[in-house]
Short mmCIF file of C-alpha atoms in Angstrom, two decimals:
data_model
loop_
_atom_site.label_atom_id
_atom_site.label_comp_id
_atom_site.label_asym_id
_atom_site.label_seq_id
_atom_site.Cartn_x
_atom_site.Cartn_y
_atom_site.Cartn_z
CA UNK A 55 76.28 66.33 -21.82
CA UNK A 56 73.29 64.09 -21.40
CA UNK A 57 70.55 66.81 -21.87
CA UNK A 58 67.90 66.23 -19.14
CA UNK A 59 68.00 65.65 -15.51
CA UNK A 60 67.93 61.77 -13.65
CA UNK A 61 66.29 61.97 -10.18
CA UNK A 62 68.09 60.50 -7.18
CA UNK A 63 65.17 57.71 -7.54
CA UNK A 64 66.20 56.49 -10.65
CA UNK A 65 69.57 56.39 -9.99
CA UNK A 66 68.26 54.27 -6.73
CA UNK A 67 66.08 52.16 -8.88
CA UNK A 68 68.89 51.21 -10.94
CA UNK A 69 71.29 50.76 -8.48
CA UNK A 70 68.84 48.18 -6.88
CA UNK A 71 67.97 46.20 -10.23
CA UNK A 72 71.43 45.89 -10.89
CA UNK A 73 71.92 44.59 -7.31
CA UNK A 74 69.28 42.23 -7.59
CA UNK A 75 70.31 40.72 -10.80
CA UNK A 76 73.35 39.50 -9.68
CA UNK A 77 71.31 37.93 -6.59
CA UNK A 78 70.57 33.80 -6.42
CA UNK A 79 67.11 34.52 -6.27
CA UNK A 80 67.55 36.11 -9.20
CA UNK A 81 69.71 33.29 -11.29
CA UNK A 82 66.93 30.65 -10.20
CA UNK A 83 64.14 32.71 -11.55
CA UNK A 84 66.22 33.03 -14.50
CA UNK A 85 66.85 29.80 -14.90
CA UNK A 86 63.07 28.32 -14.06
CA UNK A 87 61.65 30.48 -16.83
CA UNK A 88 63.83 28.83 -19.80
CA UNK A 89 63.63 25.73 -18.14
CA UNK A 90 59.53 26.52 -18.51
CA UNK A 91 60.23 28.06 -22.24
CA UNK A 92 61.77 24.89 -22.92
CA UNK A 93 59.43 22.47 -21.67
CA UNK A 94 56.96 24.17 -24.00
CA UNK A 95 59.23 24.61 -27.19
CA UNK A 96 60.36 20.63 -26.21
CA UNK A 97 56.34 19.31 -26.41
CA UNK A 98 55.79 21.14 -29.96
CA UNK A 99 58.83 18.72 -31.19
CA UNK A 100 57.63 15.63 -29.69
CA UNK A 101 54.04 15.64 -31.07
CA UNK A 102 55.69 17.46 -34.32
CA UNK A 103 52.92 20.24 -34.36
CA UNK A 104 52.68 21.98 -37.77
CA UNK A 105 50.77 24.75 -36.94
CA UNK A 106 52.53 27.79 -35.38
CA UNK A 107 49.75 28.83 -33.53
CA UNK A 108 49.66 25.26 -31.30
CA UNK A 109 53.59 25.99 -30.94
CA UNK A 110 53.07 29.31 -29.64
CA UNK A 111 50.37 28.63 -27.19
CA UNK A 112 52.60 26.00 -25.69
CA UNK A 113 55.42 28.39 -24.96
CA UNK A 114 52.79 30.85 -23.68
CA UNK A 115 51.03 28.73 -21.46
CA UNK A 116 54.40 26.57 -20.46
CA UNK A 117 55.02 30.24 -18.99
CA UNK A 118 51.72 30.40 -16.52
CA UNK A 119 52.43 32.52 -13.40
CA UNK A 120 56.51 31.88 -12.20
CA UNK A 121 57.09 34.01 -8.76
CA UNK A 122 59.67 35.01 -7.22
CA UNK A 123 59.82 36.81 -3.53
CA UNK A 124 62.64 38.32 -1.59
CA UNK A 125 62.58 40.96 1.30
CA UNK A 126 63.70 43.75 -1.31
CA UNK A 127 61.77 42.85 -4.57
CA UNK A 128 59.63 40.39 -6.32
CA UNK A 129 59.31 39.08 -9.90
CA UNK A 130 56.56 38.25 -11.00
CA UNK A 131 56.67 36.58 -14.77
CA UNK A 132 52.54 35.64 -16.33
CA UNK A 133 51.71 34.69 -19.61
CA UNK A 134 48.32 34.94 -21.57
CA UNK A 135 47.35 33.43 -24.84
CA UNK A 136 44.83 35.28 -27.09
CA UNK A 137 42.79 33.14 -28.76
CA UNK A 138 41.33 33.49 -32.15
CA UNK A 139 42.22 36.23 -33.38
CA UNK A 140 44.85 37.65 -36.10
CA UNK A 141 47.71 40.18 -35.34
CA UNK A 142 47.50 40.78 -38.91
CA UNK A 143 48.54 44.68 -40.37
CA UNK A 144 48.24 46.06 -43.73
CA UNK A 145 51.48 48.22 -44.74
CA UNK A 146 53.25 49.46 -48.38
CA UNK A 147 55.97 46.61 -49.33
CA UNK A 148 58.00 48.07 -52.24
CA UNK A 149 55.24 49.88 -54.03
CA UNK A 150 52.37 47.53 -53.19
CA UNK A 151 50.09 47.26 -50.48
CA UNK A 152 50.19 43.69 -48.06
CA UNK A 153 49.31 41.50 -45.22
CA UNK A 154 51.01 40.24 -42.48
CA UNK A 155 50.98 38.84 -38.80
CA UNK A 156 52.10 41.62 -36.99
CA UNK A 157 54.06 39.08 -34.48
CA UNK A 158 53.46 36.15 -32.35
CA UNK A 159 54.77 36.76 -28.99
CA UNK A 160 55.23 39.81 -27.19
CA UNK A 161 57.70 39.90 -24.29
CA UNK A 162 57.69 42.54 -22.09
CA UNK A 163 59.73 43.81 -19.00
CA UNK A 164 58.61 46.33 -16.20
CA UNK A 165 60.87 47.66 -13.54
CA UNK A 166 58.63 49.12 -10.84
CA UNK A 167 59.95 51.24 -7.87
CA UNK A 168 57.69 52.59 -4.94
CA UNK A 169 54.96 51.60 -6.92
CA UNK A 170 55.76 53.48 -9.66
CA UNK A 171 56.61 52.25 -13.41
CA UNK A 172 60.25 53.38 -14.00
CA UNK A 173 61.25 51.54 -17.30
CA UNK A 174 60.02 49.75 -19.90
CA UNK A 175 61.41 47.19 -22.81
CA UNK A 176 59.58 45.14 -25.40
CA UNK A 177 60.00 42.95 -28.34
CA UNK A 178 57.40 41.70 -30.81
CA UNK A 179 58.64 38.47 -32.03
CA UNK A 180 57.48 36.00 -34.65
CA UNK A 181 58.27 32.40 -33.96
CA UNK A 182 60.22 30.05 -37.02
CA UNK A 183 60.39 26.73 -36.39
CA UNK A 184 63.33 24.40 -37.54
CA UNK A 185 63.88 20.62 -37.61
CA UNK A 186 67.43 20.65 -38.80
CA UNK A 187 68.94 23.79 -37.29
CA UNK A 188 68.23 26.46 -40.68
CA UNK A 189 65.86 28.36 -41.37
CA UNK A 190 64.52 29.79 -44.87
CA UNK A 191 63.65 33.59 -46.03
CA UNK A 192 62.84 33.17 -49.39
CA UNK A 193 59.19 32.84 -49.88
CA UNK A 194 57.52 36.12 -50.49
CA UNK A 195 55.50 35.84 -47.35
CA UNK A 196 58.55 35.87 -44.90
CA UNK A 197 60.67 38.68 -47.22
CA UNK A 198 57.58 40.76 -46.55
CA UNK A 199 57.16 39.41 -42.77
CA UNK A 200 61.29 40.74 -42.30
CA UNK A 201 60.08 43.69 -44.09
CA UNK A 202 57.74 44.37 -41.55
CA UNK A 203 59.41 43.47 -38.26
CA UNK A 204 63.17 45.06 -39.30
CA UNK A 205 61.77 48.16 -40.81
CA UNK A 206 58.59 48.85 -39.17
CA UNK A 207 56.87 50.89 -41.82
CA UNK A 208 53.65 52.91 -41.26
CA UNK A 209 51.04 50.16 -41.09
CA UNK A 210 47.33 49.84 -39.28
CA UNK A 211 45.25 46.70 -38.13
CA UNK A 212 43.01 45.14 -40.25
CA UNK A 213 39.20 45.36 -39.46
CA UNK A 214 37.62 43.40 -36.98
CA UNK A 215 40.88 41.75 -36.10
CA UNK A 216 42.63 42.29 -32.98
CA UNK A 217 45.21 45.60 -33.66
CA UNK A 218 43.29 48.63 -33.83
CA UNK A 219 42.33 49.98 -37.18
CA UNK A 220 44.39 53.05 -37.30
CA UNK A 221 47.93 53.97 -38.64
CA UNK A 222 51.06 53.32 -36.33
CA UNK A 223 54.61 54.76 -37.22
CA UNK A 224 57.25 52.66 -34.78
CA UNK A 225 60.13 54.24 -34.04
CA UNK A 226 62.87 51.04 -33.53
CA UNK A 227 65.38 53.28 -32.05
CA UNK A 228 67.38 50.13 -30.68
CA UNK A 229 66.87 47.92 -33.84
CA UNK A 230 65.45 45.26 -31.26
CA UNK A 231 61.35 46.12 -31.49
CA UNK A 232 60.87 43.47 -33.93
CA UNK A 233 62.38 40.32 -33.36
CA UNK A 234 62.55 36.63 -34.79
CA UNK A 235 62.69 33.41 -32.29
CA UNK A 236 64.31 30.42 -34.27
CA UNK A 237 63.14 27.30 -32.51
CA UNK A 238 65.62 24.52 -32.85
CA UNK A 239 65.18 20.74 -30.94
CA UNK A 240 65.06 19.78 -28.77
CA UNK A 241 63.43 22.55 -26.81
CA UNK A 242 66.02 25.94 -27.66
CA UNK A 243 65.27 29.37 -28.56
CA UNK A 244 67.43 31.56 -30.04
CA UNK A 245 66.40 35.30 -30.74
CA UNK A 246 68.09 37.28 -32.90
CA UNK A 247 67.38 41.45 -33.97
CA UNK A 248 64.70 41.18 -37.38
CA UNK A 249 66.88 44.56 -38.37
CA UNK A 250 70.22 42.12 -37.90
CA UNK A 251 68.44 38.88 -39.68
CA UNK A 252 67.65 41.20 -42.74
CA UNK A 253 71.33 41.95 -43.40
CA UNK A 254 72.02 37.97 -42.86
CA UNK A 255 69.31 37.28 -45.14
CA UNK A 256 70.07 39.49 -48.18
CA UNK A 257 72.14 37.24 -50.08
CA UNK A 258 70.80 33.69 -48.32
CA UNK A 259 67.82 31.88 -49.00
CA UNK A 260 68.38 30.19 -45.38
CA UNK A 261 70.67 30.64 -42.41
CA UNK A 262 71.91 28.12 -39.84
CA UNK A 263 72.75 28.83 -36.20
CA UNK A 264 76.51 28.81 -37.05
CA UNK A 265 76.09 31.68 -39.29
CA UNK A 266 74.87 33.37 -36.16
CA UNK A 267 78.14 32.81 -34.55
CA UNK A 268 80.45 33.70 -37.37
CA UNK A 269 78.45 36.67 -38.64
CA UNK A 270 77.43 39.04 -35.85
CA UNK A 271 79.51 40.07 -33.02
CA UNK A 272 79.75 38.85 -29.57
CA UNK A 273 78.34 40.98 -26.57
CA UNK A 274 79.03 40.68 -22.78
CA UNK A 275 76.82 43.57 -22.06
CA UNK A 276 76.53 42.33 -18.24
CA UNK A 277 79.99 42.41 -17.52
CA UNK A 278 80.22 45.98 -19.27
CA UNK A 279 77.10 47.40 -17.02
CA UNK A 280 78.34 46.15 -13.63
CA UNK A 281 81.01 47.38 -14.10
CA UNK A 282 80.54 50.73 -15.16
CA UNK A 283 77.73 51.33 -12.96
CA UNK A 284 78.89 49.94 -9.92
CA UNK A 285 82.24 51.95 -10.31
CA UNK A 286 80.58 55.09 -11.20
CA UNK A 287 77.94 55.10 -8.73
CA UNK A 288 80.61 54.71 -5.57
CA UNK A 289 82.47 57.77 -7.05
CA UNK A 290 79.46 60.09 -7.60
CA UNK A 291 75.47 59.40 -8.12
CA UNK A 292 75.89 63.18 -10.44
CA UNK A 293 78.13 60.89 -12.69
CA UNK A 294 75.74 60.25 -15.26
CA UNK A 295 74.78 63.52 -16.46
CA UNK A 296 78.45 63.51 -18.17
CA UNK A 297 79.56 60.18 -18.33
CA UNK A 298 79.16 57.86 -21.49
CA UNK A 299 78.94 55.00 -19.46
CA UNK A 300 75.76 56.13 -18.24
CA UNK A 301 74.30 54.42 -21.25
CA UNK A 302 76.24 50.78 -20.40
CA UNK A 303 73.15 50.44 -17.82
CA UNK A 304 71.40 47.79 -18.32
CA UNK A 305 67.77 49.37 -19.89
CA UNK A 306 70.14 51.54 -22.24
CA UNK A 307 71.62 48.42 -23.78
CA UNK A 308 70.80 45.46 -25.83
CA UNK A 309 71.58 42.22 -26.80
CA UNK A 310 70.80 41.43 -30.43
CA UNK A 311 70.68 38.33 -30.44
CA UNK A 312 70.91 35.20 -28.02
CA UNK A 313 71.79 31.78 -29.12
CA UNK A 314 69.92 29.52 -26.68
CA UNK A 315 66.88 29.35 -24.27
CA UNK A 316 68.65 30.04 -21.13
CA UNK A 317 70.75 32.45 -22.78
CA UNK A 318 67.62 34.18 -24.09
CA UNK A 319 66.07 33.79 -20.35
CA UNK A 320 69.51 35.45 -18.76
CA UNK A 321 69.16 38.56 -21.12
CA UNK A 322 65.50 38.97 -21.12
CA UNK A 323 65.07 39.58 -17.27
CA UNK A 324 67.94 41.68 -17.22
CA UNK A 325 66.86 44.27 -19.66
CA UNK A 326 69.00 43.53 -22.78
CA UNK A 327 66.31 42.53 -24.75
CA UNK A 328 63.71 44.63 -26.70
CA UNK A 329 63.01 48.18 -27.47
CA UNK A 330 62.62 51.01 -24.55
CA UNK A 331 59.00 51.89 -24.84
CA UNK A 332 59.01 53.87 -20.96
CA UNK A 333 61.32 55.72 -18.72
CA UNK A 334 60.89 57.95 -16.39
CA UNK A 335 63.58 60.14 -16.54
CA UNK A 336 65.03 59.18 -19.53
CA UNK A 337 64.56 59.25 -23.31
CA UNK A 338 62.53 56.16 -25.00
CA UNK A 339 60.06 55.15 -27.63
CA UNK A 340 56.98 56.59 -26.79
CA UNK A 341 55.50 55.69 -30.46
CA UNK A 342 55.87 51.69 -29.20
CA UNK A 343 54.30 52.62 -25.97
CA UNK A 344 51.17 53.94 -26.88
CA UNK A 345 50.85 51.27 -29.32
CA UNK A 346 51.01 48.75 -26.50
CA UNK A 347 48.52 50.46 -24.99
CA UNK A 348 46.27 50.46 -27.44
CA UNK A 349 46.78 46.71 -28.12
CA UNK A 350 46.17 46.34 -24.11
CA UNK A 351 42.73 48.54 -24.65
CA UNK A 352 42.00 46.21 -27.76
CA UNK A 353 42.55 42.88 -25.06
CA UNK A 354 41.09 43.66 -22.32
CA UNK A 355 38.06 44.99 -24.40
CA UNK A 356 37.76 41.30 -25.91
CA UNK A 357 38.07 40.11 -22.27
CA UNK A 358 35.30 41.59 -21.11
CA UNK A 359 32.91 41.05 -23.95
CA UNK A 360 34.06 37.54 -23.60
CA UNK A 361 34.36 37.49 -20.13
CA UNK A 362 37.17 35.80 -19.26
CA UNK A 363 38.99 36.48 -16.29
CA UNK A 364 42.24 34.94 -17.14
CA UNK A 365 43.05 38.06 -19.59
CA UNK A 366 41.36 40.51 -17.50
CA UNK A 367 43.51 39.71 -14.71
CA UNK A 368 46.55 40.00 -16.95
CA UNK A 369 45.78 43.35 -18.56
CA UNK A 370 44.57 44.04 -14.63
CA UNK A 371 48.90 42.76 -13.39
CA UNK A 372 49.97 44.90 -16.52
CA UNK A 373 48.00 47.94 -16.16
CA UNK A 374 48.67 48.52 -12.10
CA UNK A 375 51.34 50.70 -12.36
CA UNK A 376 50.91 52.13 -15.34
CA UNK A 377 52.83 55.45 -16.07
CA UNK A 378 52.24 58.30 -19.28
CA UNK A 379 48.96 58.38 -20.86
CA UNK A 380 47.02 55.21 -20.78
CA UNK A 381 46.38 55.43 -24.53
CA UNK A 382 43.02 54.34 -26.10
CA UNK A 383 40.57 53.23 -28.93
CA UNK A 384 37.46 54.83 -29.86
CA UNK A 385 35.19 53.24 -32.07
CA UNK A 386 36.40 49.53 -31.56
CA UNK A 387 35.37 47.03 -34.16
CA UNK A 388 33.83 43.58 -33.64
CA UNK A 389 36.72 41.19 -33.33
CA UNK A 390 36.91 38.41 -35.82
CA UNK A 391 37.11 34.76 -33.70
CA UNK A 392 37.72 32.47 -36.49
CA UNK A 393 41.69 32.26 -36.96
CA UNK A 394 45.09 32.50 -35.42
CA UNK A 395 46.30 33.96 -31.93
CA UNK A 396 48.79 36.01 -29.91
CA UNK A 397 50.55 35.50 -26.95
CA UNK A 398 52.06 38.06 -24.46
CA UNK A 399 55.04 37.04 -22.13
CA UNK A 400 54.88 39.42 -19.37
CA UNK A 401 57.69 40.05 -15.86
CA UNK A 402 57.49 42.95 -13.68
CA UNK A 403 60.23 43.34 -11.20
CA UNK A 404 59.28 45.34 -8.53
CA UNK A 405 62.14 46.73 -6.18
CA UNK A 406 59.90 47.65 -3.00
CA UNK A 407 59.81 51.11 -1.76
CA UNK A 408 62.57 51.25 1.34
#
């Protein structure tokens, strides 16, 4: 038995997300926002930019505002580059203390119901860029950067640089929280698990998108959640207090790794990708969640010192319907303007309220 209780509106709200992602509206969204991720992986090839942070502000922004609008929901994907400042954490690596980006791109996914914030999923991801189709591990910088993202340790923000000074302990429940997007020309991106890429990586010194193939198994995740839930849900909406497949829905399940942009796309907006980090109802990560939080505290008080309506807006969209604790920073440091940058991808579906 599934110990806790799931209201007859979250049953609803999944029935409905479920319904809507096998809509057209749905597919062309879908398929917009990798041909978008594309067009901004594609320009980093074709002027051969170097530095990561001009490749990931080109995916960000190639993101913008996409929209989508239907009688019975809307998405609503936005994007928002933060500039000039490190995401860099301090955190034990075997014995001695280090230094790393925390991530560069955050994706995030909100499923909104009546107005209300029902579920959550996220994925900090670092971006790896690749000319021939392999990428390398063996530097000490990116064994310690896998360190970080596949085993999420107990680390805090540096000083006056953008994630707040205090300890964090992520959970990683799902093994998808951290994340690595391998860039490949002429504009793909394939994502794969960090905890998956450190058990590639153990005895490599680089990995090519075939090993992906022959080394990790293949999911069909969507078939296995329309299925279960729309057979299920027919026979009996109490179902899911007893039934295993109760955990085939979509939120409950991920994809650990996706081999292309559109692929990537597909799996994103349908809830395969990332860690739970809210639920209503249900169990999730509430250690990521307040983290987020605090990292949206953190931005939007940068946005108003700077004043700069772009990210207040954003952390304005993200905020809205907002659900368990809004966490919080006291004491907030001076931010340090001199290097690097973050971006957050961010899509709230929102399934009306009839």
């Amino acid at each position: 038995m599934i110990p806790f209780t799931i209201s007859m509106d979250t049953l609803e709200c999944i029935k409905r997300f479920i319904e809507m992602s096998d809509g057209e509206k749905f597919l062309v969204h879908s398929e917009v926002f990798a041909e978008r991720l594309q067009s901004g992986i594609k320009k980093s090839y074709e002027k051969r930019e170097p530095d990561i942070v001009s490749i990931i502000k080109n995916i960000v922004n190639s993101v913008n505002v996409l929209e989508t609008n239907d009688r019975h929901f809307k998405i609503l994907t936005s994007s928002v580059f933060i500039h000039g400042n490190k995401s860099q954490v301090e955190f034990e690596y075997y014995g001695k203390k280090t230094k790393r980006e925390l991530g560069d791109i955050i994706f995030i996914l909100s499923i909104v119901y009546k107005g209300e914030k029902y579920f959550e999923k996220m994925t900090i991801n670092q971006v790896k860029k690749s000319n021939n189709v392999s990428w390398t591990f063996y530097t000490d910088s990116s064994k310690e950067q896998l360190y970080l993202l596949s085993k999420f340790p107990t680390f805090k923000g540096n000083n006056a640089l953008l994630i707040p000074g205090k300890e964090y302990n992520l959970l990683n429940f799902s093994g998808c929280l951290g994340t690595y997007g391998l860039l490949y020309p002429p504009g793909e991106f394939a994502l794969i698990s960090s905890k998956l890429l450190a058990i590639l990586t153990t005895t490599k010194r680089s990995i090519r998108l075939k090993d992906l193939f022959i080394n990790t198994p293949s999911y069909n995740f969507q078939f296995t959640y329309f299925c279960c839930f729309k057979n299920y849900y027919r026979k009996s909406l109490f179902c899911y207090t007893c039934c295993p497949a109760f955990f085939c829905l979509p939120v409950y399940r991920n994809s650990y790794i996706s081999y292309y942009t559109h692929d990537f796309s597909d799996k994103y907006l349908r809830g395969l990708i990332g860690e739970l980090i809210y639920a209503k109802d249900l169990l999730f990560d509430n250690s990521a969640f307040q983290f987020l939080q605090d990292l949206m505290m953190a931005i939007q008080w940068k946005a108003k010192k700077e004043k700069n309506k772009e990210m207040i807006d954003f952390i304005a969209s993200y905020r809205r319907n907002i659900n368990g604790g809004d966490g919080g920073i006291d004491g907030l440091s001076e931010f340090n303007y001199e290097y690097g940058g973050m971006g957050i991808i961010y899509t709230v579906v929102d399934l009306g309220s009839e």
